[in-house]
Coordinates of C-alpha atoms in Angstrom, one line a residue:
M1 CA 182.4 89.2 160.9
I2 CA 183.2 85.9 162.5
N3 CA 183.0 82.9 160.4
N4 CA 182.4 80.2 163.0
V5 CA 179.8 77.7 161.3
G6 CA 181.2 74.3 161.2
I7 CA 180.1 70.5 161.1
F8 CA 182.4 67.4 161.9
E9 CA 181.9 63.8 162.0
L10 CA 184.3 60.8 162.7
K11 CA 184.2 58.7 159.7
D12 CA 187.2 56.7 158.2
F13 CA 188.5 57.7 154.6
E14 CA 187.4 54.5 152.8
N15 CA 183.7 55.1 154.3
L16 CA 183.5 58.7 152.8
E17 CA 181.0 58.9 150.1
D18 CA 181.4 62.0 147.5
E19 CA 178.3 63.6 149.0
E20 CA 179.9 63.7 152.2
W21 CA 182.8 65.5 151.1
Y22 CA 180.9 68.1 149.3
R23 CA 178.3 68.6 152.2
I24 CA 181.3 69.3 154.8
F25 CA 183.0 71.6 152.3
E26 CA 179.7 73.3 151.6
V27 CA 179.0 74.0 155.1
N28 CA 182.5 74.7 156.6
V29 CA 184.1 76.5 153.6
M30 CA 181.6 77.8 151.0
S31 CA 179.4 79.4 153.7
C32 CA 182.6 81.6 154.7
I33 CA 183.3 82.3 151.2
R34 CA 179.8 83.5 150.5
L35 CA 179.7 85.6 153.7
S36 CA 183.1 87.2 152.9
K37 CA 182.1 87.8 149.3
K38 CA 179.1 90.0 150.8
L39 CA 180.7 91.9 153.4
L40 CA 184.5 92.2 152.4
P41 CA 183.7 94.7 149.6
Q42 CA 181.9 97.1 152.1
M43 CA 184.7 96.8 154.6
L44 CA 187.2 97.6 151.9
Q45 CA 185.2 100.5 150.7
K46 CA 185.1 101.9 154.2
K47 CA 188.7 101.0 154.9
S48 CA 187.9 99.4 158.1
G49 CA 186.5 95.9 159.3
R50 CA 187.5 92.5 160.6
I51 CA 187.0 89.2 159.3
V52 CA 187.9 86.2 161.5
F53 CA 187.8 82.4 160.6
I54 CA 187.4 79.8 163.0
S55 CA 189.4 77.2 161.7
S56 CA 191.3 74.4 163.7
E57 CA 194.8 72.7 164.4
S58 CA 193.1 69.8 162.5
G59 CA 193.7 71.8 159.4
V60 CA 197.4 71.4 160.0
N61 CA 197.7 68.1 161.7
I62 CA 194.8 66.3 159.7
P63 CA 193.3 63.5 161.8
G64 CA 193.0 60.3 160.0
N65 CA 189.4 59.8 161.1
M66 CA 188.3 63.2 160.2
I67 CA 190.3 63.9 156.7
H68 CA 187.3 65.4 155.3
Y69 CA 187.0 67.8 158.1
G70 CA 190.7 68.5 158.3
M71 CA 190.6 69.3 154.6
T72 CA 187.8 72.0 155.3
K73 CA 189.8 73.6 157.9
A74 CA 193.0 73.9 155.8
A75 CA 190.9 75.6 153.1
M76 CA 189.5 78.0 155.6
T77 CA 193.0 79.0 156.5
A78 CA 194.0 79.4 153.0
V79 CA 191.0 81.4 152.2
S80 CA 191.7 83.7 155.2
N81 CA 195.2 84.2 154.1
G82 CA 194.3 85.0 150.7
L83 CA 191.5 87.5 151.4
S84 CA 194.1 89.3 153.8
K85 CA 196.1 90.2 150.6
L86 CA 193.2 92.3 149.5
T87 CA 193.3 94.4 152.5
T88 CA 196.3 96.4 151.5
G89 CA 196.4 100.0 152.7
T90 CA 193.1 99.8 154.7
E91 CA 192.5 99.0 158.2
V92 CA 190.7 95.8 157.4
T93 CA 192.1 92.6 158.6
V94 CA 191.5 88.9 157.8
N95 CA 192.8 86.3 160.1
A96 CA 192.2 82.7 161.3
I97 CA 192.1 80.8 164.8
L98 CA 193.4 77.4 164.7
G99 CA 191.5 76.0 167.8
G100 CA 192.5 72.8 169.5
P101 CA 190.3 70.3 170.8
T102 CA 187.4 72.4 172.0
Y103 CA 184.3 71.2 174.2
S104 CA 181.7 72.6 171.7
D105 CA 178.1 71.7 171.8
G106 CA 178.8 69.1 169.1
V107 CA 181.6 67.7 170.8
A108 CA 179.8 67.5 174.1
S109 CA 176.8 65.6 172.6
T110 CA 179.2 63.2 170.9
I111 CA 181.1 62.7 174.2
E112 CA 177.9 62.3 176.3
H113 CA 176.6 59.7 173.8
I114 CA 179.7 57.7 173.9
A115 CA 179.9 57.9 177.8
A116 CA 176.4 56.7 178.2
L117 CA 177.2 53.8 176.0
Q118 CA 180.1 52.8 178.0
N119 CA 178.4 53.6 181.2
I120 CA 181.1 55.9 182.6
E121 CA 181.2 59.5 183.7
I122 CA 181.4 62.4 181.2
E123 CA 184.6 63.6 182.9
Q124 CA 186.3 60.3 182.8
M125 CA 185.4 60.0 179.0
K126 CA 186.6 63.6 178.3
N127 CA 190.1 62.7 179.9
A128 CA 190.3 59.5 178.2
I129 CA 189.7 61.0 174.8
I130 CA 192.2 63.7 175.4
Q131 CA 194.8 61.1 176.5
Q132 CA 193.9 58.9 173.4
T133 CA 193.8 61.7 170.7
N134 CA 196.1 64.4 172.0
P135 CA 198.3 62.8 174.6
H136 CA 201.2 65.4 174.0
S137 CA 198.6 68.2 174.6
L138 CA 200.0 70.9 177.1
L139 CA 196.9 71.8 178.2
Q140 CA 195.5 68.3 178.9
R141 CA 191.9 69.0 178.8
F142 CA 189.4 70.2 176.2
I143 CA 189.3 73.9 175.5
D144 CA 186.6 75.9 176.5
P145 CA 184.6 77.7 173.8
E146 CA 185.1 80.9 175.7
E147 CA 189.0 80.7 175.5
I148 CA 188.5 80.5 171.7
A149 CA 186.0 83.4 171.8
S150 CA 188.6 85.6 173.9
L151 CA 191.0 85.4 170.8
A152 CA 188.2 86.2 168.3
V153 CA 187.4 89.3 170.6
Y154 CA 190.9 90.5 170.2
L155 CA 191.0 90.0 166.6
S156 CA 187.9 91.9 166.2
S157 CA 189.1 94.8 168.2
P158 CA 190.9 98.0 167.0
I159 CA 194.1 96.9 168.9
S160 CA 194.7 94.1 166.6
I161 CA 195.4 96.2 163.6
A162 CA 198.9 94.9 163.2
T163 CA 197.6 91.4 163.1
N164 CA 196.4 90.6 159.6
G165 CA 196.8 87.5 157.4
A166 CA 197.8 85.4 160.4
S167 CA 196.7 82.0 161.8
L168 CA 197.0 82.3 165.5
R169 CA 196.8 79.3 167.6
A170 CA 194.5 78.6 170.6
D171 CA 195.3 74.9 170.4
G172 CA 196.2 74.1 174.0
G173 CA 199.7 73.2 172.8
V174 CA 198.5 70.4 170.5
L175 CA 200.6 71.5 167.5
K176 CA 204.1 70.6 167.7
T177 CA 205.3 73.2 165.3
I178 CA 206.4 76.7 165.7

């Protein structure tokens, strides 16, 4: 099971209403919890299975204009780690992927909208955003969703059995920690 649902928005902390905090937590965290509650017991009974949480480097390095989003990604990582403790003695694994700035459909729509408003090319806008928000990125570009998916494929495969309770980075070198 790959927990990949997620929503985000750019919004300053002082402008976030309680309902917005609850909404993003409901979608980004509670959906994963509900699916895990449904499927983990079956995996444990069979002593085999994989759960992957698609989290974000924003759960470690919380953006000032997306504190509510970062909070949900930190929570996903915590839930993933906690659930892994329930898999002792089985071949069930639970891991999280800390993705970096990814050119997902939602991000693409936002960037295309901003580029159109500013009357500039999309690639120029993408580069400007990376330079402004993540100038220290080693990749120096947005991550393709397929690059995150490749790590999810590994974590879902039988060869990942020794990887459990981990938060693996596919962040393009955005995080400056080991």
